[in-house]
Every structure is written in C-alpha cells, then in structure tokens.
C-alpha cells in the first residue's frame, strides 16, 4: 500500500491546523520516570495532562474513545519494554500490560479509560519502585535511594545524602554498602548511566544536555564515566542502539 499521498495530506492538514506533536524526548522522560519508580512524579505528570490528554498526540481514530484506547495500548507496549530493560521480569511486565489492555477493551467511557491509563502508569512505577528497594531493610536507606533517583541532576555527595536522611556520613556509607552491596558513589553513578542510556536510545538530546541534566561536571566527565561503564562512548552507544529501538 502506497501511503505517500495520505502522509503528505495529513502532514499538510496538521500544519494548517497548527497541530504540534508532543516531542518524543518529552514523552520518553515520562517513561523514564516510570522505569525509575518515581511514583509521585508519574502521578503529578498525569494529573497535569489529563484535562487536555489528546493535546500533542496523533489521531489514531475518529472515535474519541477508540482513539484513547489505542493510545493506551501503544503506551503499554512502550512501558512494558522500558520496565523490562529496567529489571522487571519479562513475563510480569507483559502480562501486566495484557491485564490493562483487557480492562481498556471493555471500557467504553472516556473518563473511565483515563482512570485505567493513570492506574496502569502508577502500577508499573510502583512495582519498579518496590523492585529497586526489595532487598533494602532500613527506612534510612529506602529514603536515600528515593532521593537519589528523584535528584539525579543535583549534588548527591555522601554529605548531602546524610543530611537528607539524618545520619552521620560515615555511618550512612557503611549502612548503605551493607544493605545494597554497593558504595553510594557507585550506586549514584550507575543510576545516572542507566538513565543516560535510555536518553541516548529514546531521545535526540545531545550528549552535552544529557551530561548537564544528570549532574556531571562536564561533557568530558560524562563521556569518561560512560565509557568506563560500557566500554564505548555515548555517541557510539547512540549509533548502535538509537535506530534499533523499534518503538512506536
């Protein structure tokens, strides 16, 4: 089927109507919030976009309810894959997606579908949140991990984290290593590099912006740390994985 004429027509209509599609990088940042288990960020973001949910999104059907249902299915597909990459079990991630798609399939109410959409995103985020802290016992370390993932762009020195959780620095260091099997410094580095990997795969942000957004002192520092963790530079990583993601 030759879609060239229809594609050109729809691009023209969108341009004439002033339609601006939501930037892919913005949408991916929402998926990364889910992958990192930032439950409150996921909840807050959805609350902000709920009233004008279709704004910046493609029209997949002329029927509003069917259009929203299709968007939910697309979102489930991406979230499932992102969460598997973040450590969730393959069967768990995709079976959970099946559950929400089946819920959406029998729901013929627009607001009800939005409720399912919100529930689905929060459910995945909560499971990722719980998974990251599954082996952690103390409330202090749980609070520390939450703060790290929610403030990757800020100063995450031991002194800063100790002040956040209300413990002496050396004691926090020993407790963190005992409960997570990792030093705080290495944990922070891995969290930042894992996030950088997703941004390189699923967005077109330049390396300099990614470095700044994740709290690295410079682009060269980011490249050095990334190469140490992955054996290749961020540019090489993007060249290898960006075009192979196959995301909708």
Short mmCIF file of the C-alpha atoms (twelve columns), coordinates in Angstrom:
data_MODEL
# 
_entry.id   MODEL 
# 
loop_
_atom_site.group_PDB 
_atom_site.id 
_atom_site.type_symbol 
_atom_site.label_atom_id 
_atom_site.label_alt_id 
_atom_site.label_comp_id 
_atom_site.label_asym_id 
_atom_site.label_seq_id 
_atom_site.Cartn_x 
_atom_site.Cartn_y 
_atom_site.Cartn_z 
_atom_site.pdbx_PDB_model_num 
ATOM 1   C CA . UNK A 1   0.000   0.000   0.000  1 
ATOM 2   C CA . UNK A 2   1.396   3.381   -1.029 1 
ATOM 3   C CA . UNK A 3   0.857   5.783   1.881  1 
ATOM 4   C CA . UNK A 4   2.815   8.668   0.406  1 
ATOM 5   C CA . UNK A 5   -0.190  10.747  -0.689 1 
ATOM 6   C CA . UNK A 6   -2.073  10.226  2.565  1 
ATOM 7   C CA . UNK A 7   1.031   11.032  4.613  1 
ATOM 8   C CA . UNK A 8   1.621   14.274  2.730  1 
ATOM 9   C CA . UNK A 9   -2.044  15.222  3.077  1 
ATOM 10  C CA . UNK A 10  -2.116  14.605  6.818  1 
ATOM 11  C CA . UNK A 11  1.125   16.498  7.365  1 
ATOM 12  C CA . UNK A 12  -0.397  19.394  5.442  1 
ATOM 13  C CA . UNK A 13  -3.622  19.324  7.477  1 
ATOM 14  C CA . UNK A 14  -1.642  19.244  10.726 1 
ATOM 15  C CA . UNK A 15  0.443   22.205  9.618  1 
ATOM 16  C CA . UNK A 16  -2.591  24.244  8.573  1 
ATOM 17  C CA . UNK A 17  -4.416  23.475  11.827 1 
ATOM 18  C CA . UNK A 18  -1.414  24.456  13.956 1 
ATOM 19  C CA . UNK A 19  -1.052  20.944  15.381 1 
ATOM 20  C CA . UNK A 20  2.226   20.396  17.221 1 
ATOM 21  C CA . UNK A 21  3.090   16.842  18.157 1 
ATOM 22  C CA . UNK A 22  4.427   16.215  21.658 1 
ATOM 23  C CA . UNK A 23  8.248   15.950  21.400 1 
ATOM 24  C CA . UNK A 24  9.460   12.364  21.654 1 
ATOM 25  C CA . UNK A 25  12.028  13.336  24.265 1 
ATOM 26  C CA . UNK A 26  9.255   14.732  26.483 1 
ATOM 27  C CA . UNK A 27  7.235   11.537  26.209 1 
ATOM 28  C CA . UNK A 28  10.310  9.409   26.915 1 
ATOM 29  C CA . UNK A 29  11.070  11.390  30.068 1 
ATOM 30  C CA . UNK A 30  7.677   10.212  31.354 1 
ATOM 31  C CA . UNK A 31  8.552   6.610   30.580 1 
ATOM 32  C CA . UNK A 32  11.870  7.027   32.371 1 
ATOM 33  C CA . UNK A 33  10.006  8.286   35.462 1 
ATOM 34  C CA . UNK A 34  8.079   5.005   35.405 1 
ATOM 35  C CA . UNK A 35  11.199  2.914   34.892 1 
ATOM 36  C CA . UNK A 36  12.925  4.603   37.820 1 
ATOM 37  C CA . UNK A 37  9.911   4.130   40.067 1 
ATOM 38  C CA . UNK A 38  9.238   7.831   40.616 1 
ATOM 39  C CA . UNK A 39  5.624   7.237   41.627 1 
ATOM 40  C CA . UNK A 40  4.825   10.781  42.706 1 
ATOM 41  C CA . UNK A 41  6.312   12.257  39.533 1 
ATOM 42  C CA . UNK A 42  4.212   9.856   37.440 1 
ATOM 43  C CA . UNK A 43  1.077   10.753  39.385 1 
ATOM 44  C CA . UNK A 44  1.725   14.504  39.185 1 
ATOM 45  C CA . UNK A 45  2.505   14.451  35.465 1 
ATOM 46  C CA . UNK A 46  -0.631  12.548  34.580 1 
ATOM 47  C CA . UNK A 47  -2.772  14.902  36.655 1 
ATOM 48  C CA . UNK A 48  -1.380  17.840  34.646 1 
ATOM 49  C CA . UNK A 49  -2.051  16.329  31.209 1 
ATOM 50  C CA . UNK A 50  -5.354  14.626  31.991 1 
ATOM 51  C CA . UNK A 51  -7.616  17.588  31.190 1 
ATOM 52  C CA . UNK A 52  -6.122  18.024  27.718 1 
ATOM 53  C CA . UNK A 53  -4.915  14.482  27.197 1 
ATOM 54  C CA . UNK A 54  -5.182  14.476  23.400 1 
ATOM 55  C CA . UNK A 55  -3.112  17.650  23.027 1 
ATOM 56  C CA . UNK A 56  0.078   16.924  21.081 1 
ATOM 57  C CA . UNK A 57  -0.943  13.327  20.333 1 
ATOM 58  C CA . UNK A 58  -1.764  11.802  16.985 1 
ATOM 59  C CA . UNK A 59  -5.307  10.942  15.993 1 
ATOM 60  C CA . UNK A 60  -5.450  7.156   15.756 1 
ATOM 61  C CA . UNK A 61  -9.232  7.024   15.330 1 
ATOM 62  C CA . UNK A 62  -12.076 9.443   14.614 1 
ATOM 63  C CA . UNK A 63  -13.880 7.980   17.611 1 
ATOM 64  C CA . UNK A 64  -12.561 9.676   20.808 1 
ATOM 65  C CA . UNK A 65  -12.935 6.585   22.995 1 
ATOM 66  C CA . UNK A 66  -11.295 4.276   20.465 1 
ATOM 67  C CA . UNK A 67  -8.548  6.854   19.921 1 
ATOM 68  C CA . UNK A 68  -7.769  6.948   23.667 1 
ATOM 69  C CA . UNK A 69  -7.861  3.156   23.861 1 
ATOM 70  C CA . UNK A 70  -5.310  2.894   21.048 1 
ATOM 71  C CA . UNK A 71  -3.029  5.384   22.786 1 
ATOM 72  C CA . UNK A 72  -3.234  3.314   25.958 1 
ATOM 73  C CA . UNK A 73  -2.226  0.186   24.048 1 
ATOM 74  C CA . UNK A 74  0.765   1.970   22.489 1 
ATOM 75  C CA . UNK A 75  1.778   3.297   25.907 1 
ATOM 76  C CA . UNK A 76  1.530   -0.164  27.490 1 
ATOM 77  C CA . UNK A 77  3.810   -1.584  24.786 1 
ATOM 78  C CA . UNK A 78  6.496   1.018   25.417 1 
ATOM 79  C CA . UNK A 79  6.228   0.942   29.220 1 
ATOM 80  C CA . UNK A 80  6.469   -2.854  29.289 1 
ATOM 81  C CA . UNK A 81  9.693   -2.772  27.283 1 
ATOM 82  C CA . UNK A 82  11.194  0.089   29.289 1 
ATOM 83  C CA . UNK A 83  10.445  -1.691  32.577 1 
ATOM 84  C CA . UNK A 84  11.957  -4.967  31.322 1 
ATOM 85  C CA . UNK A 85  15.106  -3.017  30.473 1 
ATOM 86  C CA . UNK A 86  14.965  -1.596  33.999 1 
ATOM 87  C CA . UNK A 87  14.945  -5.060  35.569 1 
ATOM 88  C CA . UNK A 88  11.306  -6.128  35.733 1 
ATOM 89  C CA . UNK A 89  10.664  -9.730  34.762 1 
ATOM 90  C CA . UNK A 90  9.669   -10.220 31.117 1 
ATOM 91  C CA . UNK A 91  6.551   -12.255 31.931 1 
ATOM 92  C CA . UNK A 92  5.497   -9.880  34.702 1 
ATOM 93  C CA . UNK A 93  5.850   -6.771  32.544 1 
ATOM 94  C CA . UNK A 94  3.980   -8.088  29.516 1 
ATOM 95  C CA . UNK A 95  1.298   -9.939  31.479 1 
ATOM 96  C CA . UNK A 96  0.602   -6.787  33.469 1 
ATOM 97  C CA . UNK A 97  0.242   -4.984  30.166 1 
ATOM 98  C CA . UNK A 98  -2.223  -7.634  28.973 1 
ATOM 99  C CA . UNK A 99  -4.340  -7.015  32.077 1 
ATOM 100 C CA . UNK A 100 -4.638  -3.292  31.415 1 
ATOM 101 C CA . UNK A 101 -5.318  -3.741  27.712 1 
ATOM 102 C CA . UNK A 102 -8.142  -6.143  28.556 1 
ATOM 103 C CA . UNK A 103 -9.512  -3.619  31.058 1 
ATOM 104 C CA . UNK A 104 -9.445  -0.939  28.382 1 
ATOM 105 C CA . UNK A 105 -11.030 -3.262  25.842 1 
ATOM 106 C CA . UNK A 106 -14.283 -3.499  27.806 1 
ATOM 107 C CA . UNK A 107 -14.381 0.117   28.966 1 
ATOM 108 C CA . UNK A 108 -16.482 2.425   26.785 1 
ATOM 109 C CA . UNK A 109 -16.317 5.508   28.976 1 
ATOM 110 C CA . UNK A 110 -13.729 8.224   28.228 1 
ATOM 111 C CA . UNK A 111 -13.120 9.186   31.862 1 
ATOM 112 C CA . UNK A 112 -13.027 5.525   32.806 1 
ATOM 113 C CA . UNK A 113 -10.313 4.911   30.226 1 
ATOM 114 C CA . UNK A 114 -8.310  7.822   31.612 1 
ATOM 115 C CA . UNK A 115 -8.628  6.226   35.065 1 
ATOM 116 C CA . UNK A 116 -7.264  2.949   33.647 1 
ATOM 117 C CA . UNK A 117 -4.459  4.866   31.898 1 
ATOM 118 C CA . UNK A 118 -3.443  6.536   35.161 1 
ATOM 119 C CA . UNK A 119 -3.754  3.325   37.183 1 
ATOM 120 C CA . UNK A 120 -1.587  1.458   34.673 1 
ATOM 121 C CA . UNK A 121 1.246   4.001   34.767 1 
ATOM 122 C CA . UNK A 122 1.258   4.234   38.552 1 
ATOM 123 C CA . UNK A 123 1.108   0.435   38.901 1 
ATOM 124 C CA . UNK A 124 4.212   -0.041  36.762 1 
ATOM 125 C CA . UNK A 125 6.025   2.795   38.561 1 
ATOM 126 C CA . UNK A 126 5.143   1.384   41.988 1 
ATOM 127 C CA . UNK A 127 6.381   -2.081  41.015 1 
ATOM 128 C CA . UNK A 128 9.664   -0.619  39.742 1 
ATOM 129 C CA . UNK A 129 9.935   1.424   42.929 1 
ATOM 130 C CA . UNK A 130 9.399   -1.652  45.105 1 
ATOM 131 C CA . UNK A 131 11.744  -3.778  43.000 1 
ATOM 132 C CA . UNK A 132 14.618  -1.323  43.368 1 
ATOM 133 C CA . UNK A 133 14.314  -1.449  47.132 1 
ATOM 134 C CA . UNK A 134 13.292  -5.089  47.542 1 
ATOM 135 C CA . UNK A 135 16.460  -6.114  49.360 1 
ATOM 136 C CA . UNK A 136 16.715  -2.921  51.400 1 
ATOM 137 C CA . UNK A 137 15.570  -3.086  55.006 1 
ATOM 138 C CA . UNK A 138 16.090  0.199   56.811 1 
ATOM 139 C CA . UNK A 139 13.906  3.238   56.271 1 
ATOM 140 C CA . UNK A 140 17.004  5.438   56.096 1 
ATOM 141 C CA . UNK A 141 18.379  3.591   53.063 1 
ATOM 142 C CA . UNK A 142 14.972  3.486   51.382 1 
ATOM 143 C CA . UNK A 143 14.716  7.244   51.796 1 
ATOM 144 C CA . UNK A 144 18.264  7.643   50.490 1 
ATOM 145 C CA . UNK A 145 17.541  5.619   47.326 1 
ATOM 146 C CA . UNK A 146 14.318  7.534   46.693 1 
ATOM 147 C CA . UNK A 147 16.196  10.812  46.956 1 
ATOM 148 C CA . UNK A 148 18.932  9.639   44.580 1 
ATOM 149 C CA . UNK A 149 16.510  8.678   41.811 1 
ATOM 150 C CA . UNK A 150 14.482  11.851  42.214 1 
ATOM 151 C CA . UNK A 151 17.513  14.190  42.227 1 
ATOM 152 C CA . UNK A 152 19.948  12.708  39.708 1 
ATOM 153 C CA . UNK A 153 20.701  16.197  38.378 1 
ATOM 154 C CA . UNK A 154 21.726  17.575  41.770 1 
ATOM 155 C CA . UNK A 155 24.605  17.178  44.213 1 
ATOM 156 C CA . UNK A 156 24.480  13.617  45.551 1 
ATOM 157 C CA . UNK A 157 27.549  13.593  47.753 1 
ATOM 158 C CA . UNK A 158 27.585  11.463  50.876 1 
ATOM 159 C CA . UNK A 159 27.403  14.657  52.945 1 
ATOM 160 C CA . UNK A 160 24.260  15.781  51.129 1 
ATOM 161 C CA . UNK A 161 22.561  12.387  51.420 1 
ATOM 162 C CA . UNK A 162 23.498  12.076  55.082 1 
ATOM 163 C CA . UNK A 163 21.796  15.415  55.764 1 
ATOM 164 C CA . UNK A 164 18.690  14.273  53.871 1 
ATOM 165 C CA . UNK A 165 18.263  11.070  55.878 1 
ATOM 166 C CA . UNK A 166 19.551  12.454  59.180 1 
ATOM 167 C CA . UNK A 167 22.549  10.177  59.685 1 
ATOM 168 C CA . UNK A 168 26.272  10.738  60.151 1 
ATOM 169 C CA . UNK A 169 28.142  10.403  56.847 1 
ATOM 170 C CA . UNK A 170 30.428  7.509   57.717 1 
ATOM 171 C CA . UNK A 171 27.578  5.541   59.303 1 
ATOM 172 C CA . UNK A 172 25.375  6.078   56.218 1 
ATOM 173 C CA . UNK A 173 28.202  4.874   53.978 1 
ATOM 174 C CA . UNK A 174 28.628  1.650   55.951 1 
ATOM 175 C CA . UNK A 175 24.873  1.021   56.204 1 
ATOM 176 C CA . UNK A 176 24.293  1.684   52.505 1 
ATOM 177 C CA . UNK A 177 27.074  -0.697  51.459 1 
ATOM 178 C CA . UNK A 178 25.823  -3.373  53.833 1 
ATOM 179 C CA . UNK A 179 22.227  -3.252  52.585 1 
ATOM 180 C CA . UNK A 180 22.762  -2.659  48.855 1 
ATOM 181 C CA . UNK A 181 26.145  -4.256  48.257 1 
ATOM 182 C CA . UNK A 182 27.320  -1.038  46.622 1 
ATOM 183 C CA . UNK A 183 29.006  2.155   47.683 1 
ATOM 184 C CA . UNK A 184 26.889  5.300   47.453 1 
ATOM 185 C CA . UNK A 185 29.196  6.763   44.812 1 
ATOM 186 C CA . UNK A 186 28.917  3.716   42.541 1 
ATOM 187 C CA . UNK A 187 25.148  3.467   43.074 1 
ATOM 188 C CA . UNK A 188 24.709  7.095   42.017 1 
ATOM 189 C CA . UNK A 189 26.969  6.589   39.005 1 
ATOM 190 C CA . UNK A 190 25.020  3.507   37.851 1 
ATOM 191 C CA . UNK A 191 21.704  5.314   38.300 1 
ATOM 192 C CA . UNK A 192 22.927  8.216   36.179 1 
ATOM 193 C CA . UNK A 193 24.444  5.989   33.494 1 
ATOM 194 C CA . UNK A 194 21.306  3.832   33.258 1 
ATOM 195 C CA . UNK A 195 19.239  6.979   32.760 1 
ATOM 196 C CA . UNK A 196 21.735  8.265   30.189 1 
ATOM 197 C CA . UNK A 197 21.433  5.000   28.263 1 
ATOM 198 C CA . UNK A 198 17.675  5.449   27.965 1 
ATOM 199 C CA . UNK A 199 18.027  9.076   26.873 1 
ATOM 200 C CA . UNK A 200 20.560  8.063   24.230 1 
ATOM 201 C CA . UNK A 201 18.275  5.294   22.981 1 
ATOM 202 C CA . UNK A 202 14.951  7.075   23.064 1 
ATOM 203 C CA . UNK A 203 15.635  10.791  22.620 1 
ATOM 204 C CA . UNK A 204 17.650  13.084  20.389 1 
ATOM 205 C CA . UNK A 205 19.063  15.202  23.214 1 
ATOM 206 C CA . UNK A 206 22.749  15.987  22.552 1 
ATOM 207 C CA . UNK A 207 25.305  14.458  24.903 1 
ATOM 208 C CA . UNK A 208 26.092  17.856  26.381 1 
ATOM 209 C CA . UNK A 209 22.467  18.292  27.521 1 
ATOM 210 C CA . UNK A 210 22.317  14.766  28.935 1 
ATOM 211 C CA . UNK A 211 25.541  15.334  30.851 1 
ATOM 212 C CA . UNK A 212 24.202  18.563  32.351 1 
ATOM 213 C CA . UNK A 213 20.769  17.098  33.129 1 
ATOM 214 C CA . UNK A 214 22.312  14.193  35.043 1 
ATOM 215 C CA . UNK A 215 24.647  16.262  37.175 1 
ATOM 216 C CA . UNK A 216 28.007  15.535  35.528 1 
ATOM 217 C CA . UNK A 217 30.578  18.283  35.950 1 
ATOM 218 C CA . UNK A 218 31.264  18.419  32.204 1 
ATOM 219 C CA . UNK A 219 30.583  16.596  28.962 1 
ATOM 220 C CA . UNK A 220 34.079  15.104  29.023 1 
ATOM 221 C CA . UNK A 221 33.475  13.764  32.536 1 
ATOM 222 C CA . UNK A 222 30.222  12.189  31.339 1 
ATOM 223 C CA . UNK A 223 31.949  10.582  28.346 1 
ATOM 224 C CA . UNK A 224 34.743  9.235   30.547 1 
ATOM 225 C CA . UNK A 225 32.378  7.671   33.104 1 
ATOM 226 C CA . UNK A 226 30.055  6.300   30.422 1 
ATOM 227 C CA . UNK A 227 32.926  4.681   28.543 1 
ATOM 228 C CA . UNK A 228 34.263  3.169   31.747 1 
ATOM 229 C CA . UNK A 229 30.859  1.563   32.468 1 
ATOM 230 C CA . UNK A 230 30.004  0.471   28.907 1 
ATOM 231 C CA . UNK A 231 33.264  0.202   27.023 1 
ATOM 232 C CA . UNK A 232 32.047  2.658   24.361 1 
ATOM 233 C CA . UNK A 233 31.349  6.387   24.222 1 
ATOM 234 C CA . UNK A 234 27.823  7.844   24.466 1 
ATOM 235 C CA . UNK A 235 27.949  8.724   20.748 1 
ATOM 236 C CA . UNK A 236 28.866  5.132   19.852 1 
ATOM 237 C CA . UNK A 237 26.132  3.834   22.135 1 
ATOM 238 C CA . UNK A 238 23.521  6.013   20.414 1 
ATOM 239 C CA . UNK A 239 24.739  4.978   16.960 1 
ATOM 240 C CA . UNK A 240 24.439  1.347   17.982 1 
ATOM 241 C CA . UNK A 241 21.038  1.433   19.688 1 
ATOM 242 C CA . UNK A 242 19.049  4.527   18.699 1 
ATOM 243 C CA . UNK A 243 17.797  3.336   15.306 1 
ATOM 244 C CA . UNK A 244 17.199  -0.225  16.555 1 
ATOM 245 C CA . UNK A 245 14.692  0.529   19.296 1 
ATOM 246 C CA . UNK A 246 11.633  -0.048  17.135 1 
ATOM 247 C CA . UNK A 247 9.387   1.926   19.485 1 
ATOM 248 C CA . UNK A 248 6.061   3.177   18.197 1 
# 
